Amino acid sequence: GNPSAAVPRSKIWGQGMEFAFEFSALNPTKMPDVVENFWKVEHAIEATGALVAGQLVQSWPVYAQITNITFGVAGLEQRAMVNTDLVLTFRPRAWGRVLELIVLEPSAF
């Protein structure tokens, strides 16, 4: 690691200069409540903590994950050219109205 990277440094930006930065964030496992699903930016004076400017921006929707997935054959007929039953079980982390299942392989489905 870079030992000087942990030391905060001040930089003076000229009036009217635009600056940008990017960062990474880990999405939560389910959609936050609407009053908690936002990004907050604040510009404060370091020495006093006085707020100079700030803004709240609504975040994007977070789609819940599915956990405890199992998939198996339940039908008695398990050979070529017969119909059989498959069982898919899972536990959603949030409610939903629609489940879309797209079978990619084998191509005969």
PDB file of C-alpha atoms in Angstrom:
ATOM      1  CA  GLY A   1       0.000   0.000   0.000  1.00  0.00           C
ATOM      2  CA  ASN A   2       0.856   3.628  -0.281  1.00  0.00           C
ATOM      3  CA  PRO A   3       1.405   5.054   3.240  1.00  0.00           C
ATOM      4  CA  SER A   4       0.731   8.605   2.086  1.00  0.00           C
ATOM      5  CA  ALA A   5      -2.664   7.581   0.635  1.00  0.00           C
ATOM      6  CA  ALA A   6      -4.208   7.505   4.127  1.00  0.00           C
ATOM      7  CA  VAL A   7      -3.178  11.089   4.891  1.00  0.00           C
ATOM      8  CA  PRO A   8      -5.963  13.569   4.023  1.00  0.00           C
ATOM      9  CA  ARG A   9      -4.811  16.475   1.890  1.00  0.00           C
ATOM     10  CA  SER A  10      -6.470  19.769   1.113  1.00  0.00           C
ATOM     11  CA  LYS A  11      -6.616  21.092  -2.430  1.00  0.00           C
ATOM     12  CA  ILE A  12      -7.737  24.523  -3.477  1.00  0.00           C
ATOM     13  CA  TRP A  13      -9.988  24.593  -6.528  1.00  0.00           C
ATOM     14  CA  GLY A  14     -10.154  27.756  -8.594  1.00  0.00           C
ATOM     15  CA  GLN A  15     -13.482  29.542  -8.858  1.00  0.00           C
ATOM     16  CA  GLY A  16     -15.645  28.109 -11.625  1.00  0.00           C
ATOM     17  CA  MET A  17     -13.529  24.960 -12.003  1.00  0.00           C
ATOM     18  CA  GLU A  18     -15.571  21.848 -12.542  1.00  0.00           C
ATOM     19  CA  PHE A  19     -14.463  18.581 -11.016  1.00  0.00           C
ATOM     20  CA  ALA A  20     -15.772  15.036 -11.093  1.00  0.00           C
ATOM     21  CA  PHE A  21     -14.980  11.799  -9.324  1.00  0.00           C
ATOM     22  CA  GLU A  22     -16.213   8.247  -9.427  1.00  0.00           C
ATOM     23  CA  PHE A  23     -16.622   5.609  -6.776  1.00  0.00           C
ATOM     24  CA  SER A  24     -18.036   2.137  -6.342  1.00  0.00           C
ATOM     25  CA  ALA A  25     -20.857   1.023  -4.078  1.00  0.00           C
ATOM     26  CA  LEU A  26     -22.336  -2.346  -3.210  1.00  0.00           C
ATOM     27  CA  ASN A  27     -26.079  -2.588  -3.843  1.00  0.00           C
ATOM     28  CA  PRO A  28     -28.175  -3.898  -0.934  1.00  0.00           C
ATOM     29  CA  THR A  29     -29.833  -7.322  -1.151  1.00  0.00           C
ATOM     30  CA  LYS A  30     -33.303  -5.783  -1.389  1.00  0.00           C
ATOM     31  CA  MET A  31     -34.904  -2.456  -2.239  1.00  0.00           C
ATOM     32  CA  PRO A  32     -34.506   0.059   0.605  1.00  0.00           C
ATOM     33  CA  ASP A  33     -37.541   1.946   1.896  1.00  0.00           C
ATOM     34  CA  VAL A  34     -38.335   4.904  -0.324  1.00  0.00           C
ATOM     35  CA  VAL A  35     -37.202   7.343   2.383  1.00  0.00           C
ATOM     36  CA  GLU A  36     -33.797   5.615   2.531  1.00  0.00           C
ATOM     37  CA  ASN A  37     -33.171   5.056  -1.196  1.00  0.00           C
ATOM     38  CA  PHE A  38     -31.174   8.172  -2.074  1.00  0.00           C
ATOM     39  CA  TRP A  39     -27.652   9.526  -2.499  1.00  0.00           C
ATOM     40  CA  LYS A  40     -26.587  12.421  -0.321  1.00  0.00           C
ATOM     41  CA  VAL A  41     -23.775  14.822  -1.154  1.00  0.00           C
ATOM     42  CA  GLU A  42     -22.593  17.504   1.243  1.00  0.00           C
ATOM     43  CA  HIS A  43     -19.929  20.176   0.923  1.00  0.00           C
ATOM     44  CA  ALA A  44     -18.771  21.323   4.344  1.00  0.00           C
ATOM     45  CA  ILE A  45     -15.977  23.454   5.726  1.00  0.00           C
ATOM     46  CA  GLU A  46     -13.462  21.006   7.156  1.00  0.00           C
ATOM     47  CA  ALA A  47     -12.387  23.140  10.117  1.00  0.00           C
ATOM     48  CA  THR A  48     -15.866  24.015  11.381  1.00  0.00           C
ATOM     49  CA  GLY A  49     -18.120  21.377   9.842  1.00  0.00           C
ATOM     50  CA  ALA A  50     -20.392  24.158   8.565  1.00  0.00           C
ATOM     51  CA  LEU A  51     -22.493  23.025   5.610  1.00  0.00           C
ATOM     52  CA  VAL A  52     -21.851  25.050   2.449  1.00  0.00           C
ATOM     53  CA  ALA A  53     -23.994  23.081  -0.006  1.00  0.00           C
ATOM     54  CA  GLY A  54     -25.722  19.745  -0.317  1.00  0.00           C
ATOM     55  CA  GLN A  55     -28.136  17.761  -2.397  1.00  0.00           C
ATOM     56  CA  LEU A  56     -30.213  14.573  -2.219  1.00  0.00           C
ATOM     57  CA  VAL A  57     -30.772  12.525  -5.367  1.00  0.00           C
ATOM     58  CA  GLN A  58     -33.146   9.575  -5.665  1.00  0.00           C
ATOM     59  CA  SER A  59     -31.310   6.313  -6.232  1.00  0.00           C
ATOM     60  CA  TRP A  60     -32.058   3.609  -8.780  1.00  0.00           C
ATOM     61  CA  PRO A  61     -34.331   0.638  -8.102  1.00  0.00           C
ATOM     62  CA  VAL A  62     -32.643  -2.356  -6.505  1.00  0.00           C
ATOM     63  CA  TYR A  63     -34.005  -5.712  -7.617  1.00  0.00           C
ATOM     64  CA  ALA A  64     -34.016  -8.362  -4.925  1.00  0.00           C
ATOM     65  CA  GLN A  65     -31.878 -11.456  -5.055  1.00  0.00           C
ATOM     66  CA  ILE A  66     -33.196 -14.988  -5.026  1.00  0.00           C
ATOM     67  CA  THR A  67     -31.640 -17.362  -2.509  1.00  0.00           C
ATOM     68  CA  ASN A  68     -31.904 -21.046  -1.586  1.00  0.00           C
ATOM     69  CA  ILE A  69     -32.377 -22.139  -5.197  1.00  0.00           C
ATOM     70  CA  THR A  70     -32.883 -25.839  -5.886  1.00  0.00           C
ATOM     71  CA  PHE A  71     -33.790 -27.489  -9.155  1.00  0.00           C
ATOM     72  CA  GLY A  72     -34.556 -31.120  -9.790  1.00  0.00           C
ATOM     73  CA  VAL A  73     -36.481 -33.751 -11.712  1.00  0.00           C
ATOM     74  CA  ALA A  74     -39.696 -34.857 -10.006  1.00  0.00           C
ATOM     75  CA  GLY A  75     -41.434 -36.790 -12.771  1.00  0.00           C
ATOM     76  CA  LEU A  76     -41.434 -40.570 -12.916  1.00  0.00           C
ATOM     77  CA  GLU A  77     -40.554 -40.611 -16.611  1.00  0.00           C
ATOM     78  CA  GLN A  78     -36.896 -39.645 -16.971  1.00  0.00           C
ATOM     79  CA  ARG A  79     -35.984 -40.772 -20.463  1.00  0.00           C
ATOM     80  CA  ALA A  80     -35.852 -39.299 -23.958  1.00  0.00           C
ATOM     81  CA  MET A  81     -39.057 -38.332 -25.756  1.00  0.00           C
ATOM     82  CA  VAL A  82     -41.332 -38.287 -22.686  1.00  0.00           C
ATOM     83  CA  ASN A  83     -42.757 -35.448 -20.616  1.00  0.00           C
ATOM     84  CA  THR A  84     -41.577 -35.175 -17.052  1.00  0.00           C
ATOM     85  CA  ASP A  85     -41.940 -32.709 -14.200  1.00  0.00           C
ATOM     86  CA  LEU A  86     -39.236 -30.382 -12.989  1.00  0.00           C
ATOM     87  CA  VAL A  87     -39.280 -28.634  -9.619  1.00  0.00           C
ATOM     88  CA  LEU A  88     -37.748 -25.222  -9.023  1.00  0.00           C
ATOM     89  CA  THR A  89     -37.780 -23.871  -5.467  1.00  0.00           C
ATOM     90  CA  PHE A  90     -36.346 -20.604  -4.215  1.00  0.00           C
ATOM     91  CA  ARG A  91     -36.750 -17.946  -1.554  1.00  0.00           C
ATOM     92  CA  PRO A  92     -37.106 -14.349  -2.761  1.00  0.00           C
ATOM     93  CA  ARG A  93     -35.637 -11.588  -0.596  1.00  0.00           C
ATOM     94  CA  ALA A  94     -38.586  -9.306  -1.466  1.00  0.00           C
ATOM     95  CA  TRP A  95     -42.104  -9.649  -2.837  1.00  0.00           C
ATOM     96  CA  GLY A  96     -42.718  -9.766  -6.574  1.00  0.00           C
ATOM     97  CA  ARG A  97     -45.589  -9.971  -9.035  1.00  0.00           C
ATOM     98  CA  VAL A  98     -43.939 -11.834 -11.899  1.00  0.00           C
ATOM     99  CA  LEU A  99     -41.442 -14.643 -12.273  1.00  0.00           C
ATOM    100  CA  GLU A 100     -39.955 -15.027 -15.735  1.00  0.00           C
ATOM    101  CA  LEU A 101     -38.084 -18.254 -16.343  1.00  0.00           C
ATOM    102  CA  ILE A 102     -35.979 -18.461 -19.493  1.00  0.00           C
ATOM    103  CA  VAL A 103     -34.545 -21.891 -20.279  1.00  0.00           C
ATOM    104  CA  LEU A 104     -31.349 -21.549 -22.298  1.00  0.00           C
ATOM    105  CA  GLU A 105     -30.214 -25.175 -22.436  1.00  0.00           C
ATOM    106  CA  PRO A 106     -30.945 -27.712 -23.705  1.00  0.00           C
ATOM    107  CA  SER A 107     -32.133 -25.965 -26.864  1.00  0.00           C
ATOM    108  CA  ALA A 108     -35.114 -28.344 -27.305  1.00  0.00           C
ATOM    109  CA  PHE A 109     -36.964 -26.468 -24.554  1.00  0.00           C
TER     110      PHE A 109
END
